[in-house]
Short mmCIF file of C-alpha atoms in Angstrom, two decimals:
data_model
loop_
_atom_site.label_atom_id
_atom_site.label_comp_id
_atom_site.label_asym_id
_atom_site.label_seq_id
_atom_site.Cartn_x
_atom_site.Cartn_y
_atom_site.Cartn_z
CA UNK B 1 21.75 4.73 51.32
CA UNK B 2 21.73 8.32 50.05
CA UNK B 3 19.96 9.45 46.88
CA UNK B 4 23.15 9.49 44.77
CA UNK B 5 24.05 5.95 45.75
CA UNK B 6 20.49 4.89 45.09
CA UNK B 7 20.68 6.25 41.55
CA UNK B 8 24.01 4.54 40.94
CA UNK B 9 22.61 1.29 42.17
CA UNK B 10 19.57 1.40 39.89
CA UNK B 11 19.33 -1.45 37.42
CA UNK B 12 17.40 -1.63 34.19
CA UNK B 13 14.17 -3.55 34.47
CA UNK B 14 12.37 -5.10 31.47
CA UNK B 15 9.48 -3.03 30.12
CA UNK B 16 5.97 -3.85 31.32
CA UNK B 17 3.06 -3.08 28.99
CA UNK B 18 -0.14 -1.89 30.61
CA UNK B 19 -2.92 -3.32 28.44
CA UNK B 20 -5.78 -2.40 30.76
CA UNK B 21 -6.57 0.71 28.69
CA UNK B 22 -5.56 2.35 25.44
CA UNK B 23 -2.03 3.82 25.37
CA UNK B 24 -0.99 7.46 25.16
CA UNK B 25 0.31 8.79 21.86
CA UNK B 26 3.51 10.66 22.76
CA UNK B 27 4.96 11.40 19.31
CA UNK B 28 3.81 11.58 15.70
CA UNK B 29 5.39 12.36 12.34
CA UNK B 30 4.68 12.11 8.62
CA UNK B 31 7.24 10.75 6.19
CA UNK B 32 8.68 13.31 3.76
CA UNK B 33 6.62 13.84 0.62
CA UNK B 34 8.13 14.51 -2.80
CA UNK B 35 6.68 15.75 -6.08
CA UNK B 36 7.84 12.61 -7.89
CA UNK B 37 6.12 10.29 -5.37
CA UNK B 38 3.20 12.19 -3.82
CA UNK B 39 1.89 9.01 -2.18
CA UNK B 40 4.99 8.30 -0.10
CA UNK B 41 4.54 6.32 3.14
CA UNK B 42 6.57 4.04 5.41
CA UNK B 43 6.27 0.33 4.70
CA UNK B 44 8.34 -0.89 7.63
CA UNK B 45 10.05 0.46 10.75
CA UNK B 46 12.72 -1.14 12.95
CA UNK B 47 14.46 0.01 16.13
CA UNK B 48 18.19 -0.46 16.52
CA UNK B 49 19.49 -2.63 19.36
CA UNK B 50 19.30 -0.01 22.14
CA UNK B 51 16.35 1.96 20.75
CA UNK B 52 18.41 5.07 20.11
CA UNK B 53 17.24 5.28 16.48
CA UNK B 54 14.52 3.90 14.26
CA UNK B 55 14.81 3.28 10.52
CA UNK B 56 11.89 3.53 8.06
CA UNK B 57 11.67 1.81 4.69
CA UNK B 58 9.66 4.18 2.50
CA UNK B 59 7.67 3.76 -0.68
CA UNK B 60 9.75 6.36 -2.58
CA UNK B 61 12.91 4.17 -2.48
CA UNK B 62 14.39 5.89 0.54
CA UNK B 63 15.45 5.06 4.07
CA UNK B 64 14.29 7.61 6.62
CA UNK B 65 15.57 8.14 10.16
CA UNK B 66 13.13 10.51 11.89
CA UNK B 67 13.92 12.94 14.67
CA UNK B 68 12.46 11.50 17.86
CA UNK B 69 12.71 13.28 21.25
CA UNK B 70 15.56 11.81 23.26
CA UNK B 71 13.38 11.15 26.29
CA UNK B 72 11.69 8.39 24.29
CA UNK B 73 14.67 6.76 22.60
CA UNK B 74 17.81 7.66 24.56
CA UNK B 75 19.27 5.92 27.59
CA UNK B 76 19.87 9.37 29.06
CA UNK B 77 16.56 10.54 30.56
CA UNK B 78 17.83 14.04 31.31
CA UNK B 79 15.20 16.62 30.31
CA UNK B 80 17.91 18.96 29.02
CA UNK B 81 18.50 16.73 26.01
CA UNK B 82 15.62 17.35 23.62
CA UNK B 83 16.63 15.50 20.46
CA UNK B 84 19.40 13.19 19.34
CA UNK B 85 19.95 14.34 15.79
CA UNK B 86 18.17 15.78 12.80
CA UNK B 87 16.12 13.61 10.49
CA UNK B 88 17.98 11.93 7.65
CA UNK B 89 16.93 10.55 4.25
CA UNK B 90 19.01 8.04 2.28
CA UNK B 91 17.92 7.77 -1.37
CA UNK B 92 18.33 4.43 -3.18
CA UNK B 93 18.51 3.67 -6.89
CA UNK B 94 15.75 1.05 -6.99
CA UNK B 95 12.92 -0.28 -4.82
CA UNK B 96 13.98 -1.61 -1.41
CA UNK B 97 13.21 -5.28 -0.80
CA UNK B 98 14.41 -5.76 2.78
CA UNK B 99 16.82 -4.44 5.40
CA UNK B 100 18.05 -5.16 8.91
CA UNK B 101 20.08 -3.36 11.54
CA UNK B 102 23.50 -4.62 12.56
CA UNK B 103 22.70 -6.50 15.81
CA UNK B 104 24.67 -4.11 18.07
CA UNK B 105 23.82 -0.89 16.19
CA UNK B 106 23.68 2.19 18.42
CA UNK B 107 24.11 5.93 18.01
CA UNK B 108 26.57 5.78 20.89
CA UNK B 109 28.82 3.42 18.91
CA UNK B 110 29.61 4.96 15.49
CA UNK B 111 31.51 1.88 14.33
CA UNK B 112 28.46 -0.37 14.76
CA UNK B 113 25.84 2.20 13.70
CA UNK B 114 25.02 0.62 10.33
CA UNK B 115 22.49 -1.60 8.57
CA UNK B 116 22.32 -4.05 5.68
CA UNK B 117 19.94 -3.31 2.80
CA UNK B 118 18.67 -5.20 -0.23
CA UNK B 119 17.95 -2.96 -3.23
CA UNK B 120 16.62 -4.43 -6.46
CA UNK B 121 19.27 -5.33 -9.07
CA UNK B 122 22.07 -4.15 -6.78
CA UNK B 123 24.58 -5.92 -4.53
CA UNK B 124 23.64 -6.17 -0.88
CA UNK B 125 24.79 -2.97 0.84
CA UNK B 126 26.22 -2.28 4.25
CA UNK B 127 25.27 1.37 4.82
CA UNK B 128 26.36 3.79 7.52
CA UNK B 129 23.27 4.95 9.42
CA UNK B 130 24.74 8.35 10.25
CA UNK B 131 25.27 9.61 6.69
CA UNK B 132 24.13 6.81 4.35
CA UNK B 133 27.59 6.15 2.86
CA UNK B 134 28.43 2.71 1.52
CA UNK B 135 30.74 0.76 3.83
CA UNK B 136 30.81 -2.56 1.95
CA UNK B 137 28.92 -4.50 -0.72
CA UNK B 138 28.18 -8.20 -1.03
CA UNK B 139 27.29 -9.58 -4.44
CA UNK B 140 24.87 -12.35 -5.33
CA UNK B 141 25.26 -13.30 -9.01
CA UNK B 142 23.11 -15.80 -10.90
CA UNK B 143 24.11 -18.07 -13.80
CA UNK B 144 23.54 -15.21 -16.27
CA UNK B 145 25.90 -12.93 -14.32
CA UNK B 146 23.10 -10.67 -13.12
CA UNK B 147 23.00 -9.09 -9.68
CA UNK B 148 20.32 -10.63 -7.49
CA UNK B 149 18.76 -8.71 -4.63
CA UNK B 150 17.55 -10.99 -1.81
CA UNK B 151 13.98 -10.85 -0.56
CA UNK B 152 14.97 -11.46 3.06
CA UNK B 153 18.00 -10.71 5.25
CA UNK B 154 18.86 -11.84 8.78
CA UNK B 155 21.98 -11.80 10.97
CA UNK B 156 22.94 -14.91 12.88
CA UNK B 157 22.98 -14.89 16.69
CA UNK B 158 26.73 -14.18 16.88
CA UNK B 159 26.52 -11.26 14.40
CA UNK B 160 29.52 -12.42 12.36
CA UNK B 161 27.50 -13.56 9.35
CA UNK B 162 24.25 -12.64 7.68
CA UNK B 163 21.95 -14.76 5.52
CA UNK B 164 20.13 -13.66 2.36
CA UNK B 165 17.16 -15.53 0.89
CA UNK B 166 16.30 -15.57 -2.80
CA UNK B 167 14.92 -18.13 -5.25
CA UNK B 168 15.66 -21.72 -4.17
CA UNK B 169 18.79 -20.68 -2.26
CA UNK B 170 20.28 -18.83 0.71
CA UNK B 171 23.51 -16.87 0.38
CA UNK B 172 25.73 -16.61 3.48
CA UNK B 173 28.15 -13.69 3.88
CA UNK B 174 30.91 -13.02 6.36
CA UNK B 175 30.45 -9.43 7.52
CA UNK B 176 34.23 -8.90 7.59
CA UNK B 177 34.72 -10.21 4.02
CA UNK B 178 32.84 -8.16 1.38
CA UNK B 179 32.40 -9.73 -2.03
CA UNK B 180 31.05 -13.19 -2.73
CA UNK B 181 29.38 -15.48 -0.22
CA UNK B 182 28.60 -19.16 0.21
CA UNK B 183 25.45 -20.48 -1.46
CA UNK B 184 23.16 -22.97 0.25
CA UNK B 185 20.60 -24.57 -2.05
CA UNK B 186 17.25 -25.17 -0.40
CA UNK B 187 16.13 -27.66 -3.07
CA UNK B 188 18.23 -30.15 -5.09
CA UNK B 189 17.00 -28.86 -8.46
CA UNK B 190 14.28 -26.83 -10.13
CA UNK B 191 12.31 -29.95 -11.02
CA UNK B 192 12.75 -31.66 -7.67
CA UNK B 193 9.84 -31.80 -5.26
CA UNK B 194 12.15 -32.08 -2.27
CA UNK B 195 13.41 -29.28 -0.07
CA UNK B 196 12.15 -25.73 0.32
CA UNK B 197 11.10 -24.40 -3.08
CA UNK B 198 10.47 -20.88 -4.31
CA UNK B 199 11.68 -17.46 -3.23
CA UNK B 200 12.89 -17.45 0.38
CA UNK B 201 10.79 -14.54 1.62
CA UNK B 202 11.45 -14.76 5.37
CA UNK B 203 14.42 -15.65 7.59
CA UNK B 204 14.64 -15.68 11.39
CA UNK B 205 17.32 -16.85 13.83
CA UNK B 206 16.67 -18.40 17.19
CA UNK B 207 17.80 -16.40 20.22
CA UNK B 208 19.67 -19.49 21.40
CA UNK B 209 23.13 -18.67 20.03
CA UNK B 210 24.50 -22.10 20.84
CA UNK B 211 22.00 -23.94 18.65
CA UNK B 212 22.59 -21.98 15.45
CA UNK B 213 19.03 -22.79 14.36
CA UNK B 214 17.18 -20.58 11.93
CA UNK B 215 13.86 -20.74 10.09
CA UNK B 216 13.23 -20.02 6.43
CA UNK B 217 9.90 -19.43 4.71
CA UNK B 218 8.99 -19.44 1.03
CA UNK B 219 6.62 -17.45 -1.16
CA UNK B 220 5.48 -20.70 -2.75
CA UNK B 221 2.32 -21.80 -0.92
CA UNK B 222 2.43 -25.09 0.92
CA UNK B 223 0.92 -28.02 -0.94
CA UNK B 224 -0.24 -31.51 -0.07
CA UNK B 225 3.29 -32.79 -0.66
CA UNK B 226 5.49 -30.07 0.83
CA UNK B 227 5.73 -27.37 3.48
CA UNK B 228 6.91 -23.80 2.91
CA UNK B 229 8.58 -23.37 6.35
CA UNK B 230 11.77 -25.26 7.22
CA UNK B 231 14.32 -25.23 10.03
CA UNK B 232 18.05 -25.23 9.28
CA UNK B 233 21.21 -25.25 11.34
CA UNK B 234 24.42 -23.35 10.68
CA UNK B 235 26.33 -26.52 11.49
CA UNK B 236 24.53 -28.80 9.01
CA UNK B 237 24.38 -26.39 6.06
CA UNK B 238 21.90 -27.16 3.28
CA UNK B 239 20.16 -30.13 4.88
CA UNK B 240 16.99 -28.99 6.71
CA UNK B 241 16.48 -30.19 10.27
CA UNK B 242 12.71 -30.39 9.96
CA UNK B 243 9.72 -28.90 8.18
CA UNK B 244 7.16 -26.88 10.11
CA UNK B 245 3.53 -27.51 9.27
CA UNK B 246 3.99 -30.95 7.72
CA UNK B 247 4.27 -34.41 9.27
CA UNK B 248 6.31 -35.57 6.30
CA UNK B 249 6.23 -35.27 2.55
CA UNK B 250 4.18 -38.44 2.38
CA UNK B 251 1.53 -37.17 4.77
CA UNK B 252 1.50 -33.59 3.48
CA UNK B 253 1.25 -30.17 5.12
CA UNK B 254 -1.30 -29.34 7.76
CA UNK B 255 -4.63 -28.24 6.30
CA UNK B 256 -5.83 -24.65 6.35
CA UNK B 257 -2.60 -22.70 5.73
CA UNK B 258 -2.05 -22.53 1.98
CA UNK B 259 -0.39 -19.17 1.53
CA UNK B 260 2.96 -17.43 1.06
CA UNK B 261 5.08 -16.80 4.14
CA UNK B 262 5.49 -13.10 4.88
CA UNK B 263 7.34 -13.05 8.21
CA UNK B 264 8.96 -15.45 10.67
CA UNK B 265 10.02 -14.71 14.23
CA UNK B 266 11.24 -16.69 17.23
CA UNK B 267 10.13 -15.78 20.71
CA UNK B 268 13.06 -13.84 22.31
CA UNK B 269 12.87 -15.67 25.65
CA UNK B 270 11.24 -18.93 24.52
CA UNK B 271 13.23 -19.97 21.45
CA UNK B 272 11.13 -23.10 20.98
CA UNK B 273 8.15 -20.95 19.85
CA UNK B 274 8.12 -19.94 16.17
CA UNK B 275 5.62 -17.40 14.84
CA UNK B 276 4.63 -16.87 11.20
CA UNK B 277 2.38 -14.60 9.17
CA UNK B 278 1.05 -15.36 5.70
CA UNK B 279 -0.08 -13.32 2.70
CA UNK B 280 -3.79 -12.50 2.63
CA UNK B 281 -4.24 -14.27 5.94
CA UNK B 282 -5.64 -12.49 8.98
CA UNK B 283 -4.01 -14.69 11.64
CA UNK B 284 -0.56 -15.16 13.13
CA UNK B 285 0.35 -18.78 13.93
CA UNK B 286 2.75 -20.19 16.54
CA UNK B 287 4.37 -23.63 16.59
CA UNK B 288 6.01 -25.40 19.53
CA UNK B 289 9.23 -26.88 18.11
CA UNK B 290 9.89 -29.08 21.15
CA UNK B 291 7.41 -31.68 19.96
CA UNK B 292 5.20 -32.27 16.98
CA UNK B 293 5.52 -29.19 14.75
CA UNK B 294 3.08 -30.38 12.12
CA UNK B 295 0.29 -28.18 13.49
CA UNK B 296 0.29 -24.76 15.18
CA UNK B 297 -0.50 -24.54 18.86
CA UNK B 298 -1.74 -20.95 18.84
CA UNK B 299 -3.63 -18.74 16.42
CA UNK B 300 -3.59 -14.98 17.03
CA UNK B 301 -6.55 -13.52 15.15
CA UNK B 302 -6.61 -9.85 14.18
CA UNK B 303 -10.41 -9.85 13.99
CA UNK B 304 -11.07 -11.73 17.22
CA UNK B 305 -12.95 -8.75 18.69
CA UNK B 306 -14.32 -5.61 17.01
CA UNK B 307 -12.66 -2.25 17.55
CA UNK B 308 -14.45 1.05 18.11
CA UNK B 309 -17.82 0.95 16.34
CA UNK B 310 -17.46 4.58 15.36
CA UNK B 311 -14.32 3.97 13.31
CA UNK B 312 -14.80 0.46 11.94
CA UNK B 313 -16.74 0.07 8.67
CA UNK B 314 -19.73 -2.25 8.72
CA UNK B 315 -18.30 -4.23 5.81
CA UNK B 316 -14.70 -5.35 5.90
CA UNK B 317 -12.75 -4.66 2.69
CA UNK B 318 -10.92 -7.28 0.69
CA UNK B 319 -7.86 -8.66 2.46
CA UNK B 320 -4.80 -6.75 1.33
CA UNK B 321 -1.71 -8.18 -0.38
CA UNK B 322 0.42 -5.75 1.61
CA UNK B 323 2.88 -7.09 4.18
CA UNK B 324 1.55 -6.33 7.66
CA UNK B 325 4.45 -7.06 10.01
CA UNK B 326 4.00 -8.07 13.63
CA UNK B 327 6.49 -7.85 16.50
CA UNK B 328 7.19 -9.37 19.93
CA UNK B 329 8.62 -7.36 22.81
CA UNK B 330 12.04 -8.11 24.32
CA UNK B 331 10.55 -10.14 27.18
CA UNK B 332 8.67 -12.42 24.78
CA UNK B 333 5.37 -11.80 26.57
CA UNK B 334 3.49 -9.38 24.26
CA UNK B 335 2.75 -9.80 20.57
CA UNK B 336 1.60 -6.74 18.65
CA UNK B 337 0.16 -6.49 15.16
CA UNK B 338 -1.85 -4.11 13.04
CA UNK B 339 -4.54 -4.58 10.42
CA UNK B 340 -5.60 -2.88 7.21
CA UNK B 341 -8.27 -0.83 9.00
CA UNK B 342 -5.76 1.02 11.19
CA UNK B 343 -6.25 -1.01 14.39
CA UNK B 344 -3.50 -2.32 16.67
CA UNK B 345 -4.04 -5.49 18.72
CA UNK B 346 -1.89 -6.82 21.57
CA UNK B 347 -1.84 -10.49 22.63
CA UNK B 348 -0.15 -12.69 25.20
CA UNK B 349 2.65 -14.08 23.06
CA UNK B 350 3.18 -17.08 25.35
CA UNK B 351 0.16 -17.48 27.62
CA UNK B 352 0.84 -18.73 31.13
CA UNK B 353 0.33 -22.38 31.94
CA UNK B 354 1.51 -25.67 30.54
CA UNK B 355 -1.25 -25.98 27.96
CA UNK B 356 1.35 -26.07 25.15
CA UNK B 357 2.71 -29.34 26.46
CA UNK B 358 -0.79 -30.80 26.78
CA UNK B 359 -2.04 -29.91 23.30
CA UNK B 360 -2.38 -32.79 20.89
CA UNK B 361 -3.71 -31.17 17.73
CA UNK B 362 -4.79 -32.90 14.58
CA UNK B 363 -5.41 -29.89 12.34
CA UNK B 364 -4.92 -26.16 12.09
CA UNK B 365 -8.55 -25.63 13.04
CA UNK B 366 -7.81 -27.07 16.50
CA UNK B 367 -5.15 -24.46 17.34
CA UNK B 368 -5.93 -22.51 20.49
CA UNK B 369 -7.36 -19.22 19.25
CA UNK B 370 -6.08 -16.34 21.35
CA UNK B 371 -8.07 -13.18 22.03
CA UNK B 372 -6.28 -9.83 22.18
CA UNK B 373 -5.74 -8.19 25.55
CA UNK B 374 -6.18 -4.79 23.96
CA UNK B 375 -7.30 -3.48 20.60
CA UNK B 376 -7.43 0.20 19.71
CA UNK B 377 -7.66 2.44 16.65
CA UNK B 378 -4.27 3.95 15.85
CA UNK B 379 -4.39 5.12 12.19
CA UNK B 380 -6.73 5.78 9.30
CA UNK B 381 -5.00 3.41 6.90
CA UNK B 382 -3.36 -0.02 6.83
CA UNK B 383 -0.66 -0.47 9.46
CA UNK B 384 2.33 -1.90 7.63
CA UNK B 385 4.47 -2.42 10.70
CA UNK B 386 4.49 -2.30 14.49
CA UNK B 387 7.76 -2.34 16.43
CA UNK B 388 8.35 -2.55 20.19
CA UNK B 389 11.08 -0.40 21.71
CA UNK B 390 13.82 -2.73 23.02
CA UNK B 391 14.18 -1.03 26.42
CA UNK B 392 10.99 0.87 27.17
CA UNK B 393 7.22 0.19 27.09
CA UNK B 394 6.81 1.97 23.77
CA UNK B 395 5.28 0.78 20.50
CA UNK B 396 5.91 2.41 17.12
CA UNK B 397 3.31 1.99 14.38
CA UNK B 398 3.54 3.16 10.76
CA UNK B 399 0.68 3.31 8.30
CA UNK B 400 0.04 3.84 4.62
CA UNK B 401 -0.93 2.02 1.45
CA UNK B 402 -1.64 2.82 -2.17
CA UNK B 403 -5.25 3.77 -2.93
CA UNK B 404 -6.62 4.29 -6.42
CA UNK B 405 -9.68 6.41 -5.71
CA UNK B 406 -12.03 7.62 -8.41
CA UNK B 407 -10.91 11.20 -7.93
CA UNK B 408 -7.30 10.20 -8.52
CA UNK B 409 -7.91 9.11 -12.11
CA UNK B 410 -9.71 12.33 -12.96
CA UNK B 411 -6.98 14.44 -11.42
CA UNK B 412 -4.32 12.50 -13.24
CA UNK B 413 -6.12 12.79 -16.59
CA UNK B 414 -6.57 16.52 -16.14
CA UNK B 415 -2.88 16.90 -15.33
CA UNK B 416 -2.03 14.82 -18.38
CA UNK B 417 -4.28 16.96 -20.59
CA UNK B 418 -2.78 20.20 -19.32
CA UNK B 419 0.69 18.77 -19.83
CA UNK B 420 -0.19 17.90 -23.40
CA UNK B 421 -1.58 21.36 -24.04
CA UNK B 422 1.52 23.00 -22.65
CA UNK B 423 3.70 20.88 -24.91
CA UNK B 424 1.60 21.66 -27.98
CA UNK B 425 2.71 24.52 -30.12
CA UNK B 426 4.01 25.80 -33.46
CA UNK B 427 7.67 25.30 -34.25
CA UNK B 428 9.79 26.42 -37.23
CA UNK B 429 11.60 23.54 -38.82
CA UNK B 430 14.46 25.94 -39.60
CA UNK B 431 15.20 24.41 -43.01
CA UNK B 432 14.78 25.89 -46.49
CA UNK B 433 13.57 23.70 -49.30
CA UNK B 434 15.78 23.19 -52.29
CA UNK B 435 13.25 24.76 -54.68
CA UNK B 436 13.68 28.12 -52.97
CA UNK B 437 10.31 28.16 -51.26
CA UNK B 438 10.05 29.88 -47.89
CA UNK B 439 10.29 28.02 -44.58
CA UNK B 440 7.09 26.31 -43.47
CA UNK B 441 5.79 26.21 -39.93
CA UNK B 442 5.19 22.71 -38.60
CA UNK B 443 2.81 22.05 -35.72
CA UNK B 444 4.39 19.61 -33.27
CA UNK B 445 2.27 18.02 -30.55
CA UNK B 446 3.97 16.15 -27.73
CA UNK B 447 1.70 14.10 -25.49
CA UNK B 448 2.91 12.89 -22.15
CA UNK B 449 0.30 10.63 -20.60
CA UNK B 450 0.40 9.51 -17.01
CA UNK B 451 -1.88 6.81 -15.74
CA UNK B 452 -3.87 7.01 -12.52
CA UNK B 453 -1.58 7.78 -9.60
CA UNK B 454 -2.26 6.29 -6.15
CA UNK B 455 -2.59 8.26 -2.94
CA UNK B 456 -1.95 7.39 0.72
CA UNK B 457 -4.78 8.21 3.12
CA UNK B 458 -2.58 8.23 6.22
CA UNK B 459 1.22 8.27 5.88
CA UNK B 460 1.99 8.80 9.55
CA UNK B 461 4.12 7.17 12.22
CA UNK B 462 3.03 7.21 15.87
CA UNK B 463 4.74 6.31 19.11
CA UNK B 464 2.52 4.84 21.85
CA UNK B 465 3.41 4.76 25.54
CA UNK B 466 2.12 1.75 27.50
CA UNK B 467 3.63 2.79 30.82
CA UNK B 468 0.92 2.73 33.49
CA UNK B 469 2.75 5.48 35.39
CA UNK B 470 2.20 8.02 32.62
CA UNK B 471 -0.04 10.85 33.76
CA UNK B 472 -2.19 12.52 31.14
CA UNK B 473 -5.21 12.11 28.94
CA UNK B 474 -5.56 9.20 26.62
CA UNK B 475 -5.28 10.04 22.95
CA UNK B 476 -7.56 7.36 21.57
CA UNK B 477 -10.15 4.82 22.51
CA UNK B 478 -9.58 1.13 22.98
CA UNK B 479 -11.17 -2.11 24.09
CA UNK B 480 -9.52 -4.06 26.89
CA UNK B 481 -10.24 -7.63 27.86
#
């Protein structure tokens, strides 16, 4: 077979992540900074279906699509193509709560290159990812006729509908029919103790399209009488299939996890494994839904091993309230997550062996605690999100958080004082009194006070290459197991 035929016969192979040593940093950028929001940083980052573009959710109420070299995100590996397009910024009216790509979004398909976004006090928007224009809107209205913005959004496996989670309900929209959707109540009433109560903060669909199963998590912490993670089916509607983390309402939820659900995710190749992260909780938990789902089978601990001693403080700070999102690669074999110290850890998402089937756990403390295969220092601030490239052994990490340092308050007060001085002055009231006296000058002082403004220590995004065939020096240090 000649070389041309060999190239034509090449088939795509799933990415393999080399975790024997720290990866190579191949690209880096900083999110745009503005005078109005000097502490701007990316909270979340998600690749589209073919990895041709990545979308950032930024602190300054914008969506940002950075300019990444085509050799890292395009299916065309020709060295003549340097970049795909220029960076784009899409400004929103209010803070962004959540967003998700259309499942088949790609730069190569303009019709499908779009995403759904939830913006506070606005209808759900279907936005074009090439220019930010509004394609369609989907309204969620409460009993007082106010627009409700969902806290979580997820497309179903067939991509014809998307689900939006808000307080005590899930709204279902047909993508082809903008306007109103169908409401599914997760609890019978406000006073009822049954069902899934609170704001639905996380939604995730199983990769098994035929099952139509999806998981929903609530911001209300689990109690002794209820669980805050439930499984639903598109076929059954409002009635939950089962609750995860609780034997039954009479027996109560499993001990140890009493926190708000931040993220849910099914394993892409093992749809019976469900992963969850919780607010102010350092671990990621996994449940095997084929059997008893009252207790997790795996616990992925961010602090299982220390990172570089030169970069890790001796005393760990208070656990952050910030969402720190994890991700699983397309093969379902590697789980990646970041922490508030700027470290990235990689785990075996589904360790080899049949130990899952043999586990008979009685409490959360008995879950098999997994050690990371690799942990390395990636940023100098909290890592809000890690995202695996869908087709290549690449990992994107974004960092940033709001810090109120002592110097910030002083700077802000000085700026406020100078602003007040600049506004102070003598003005003529321009009016003559009726008794014929001359105009009097009136001193007007306008004071504009601004409180302490936060800063971001590291508002960067970095792309890491885990391909073992890459030749070149390593950009950071890491610990491999």
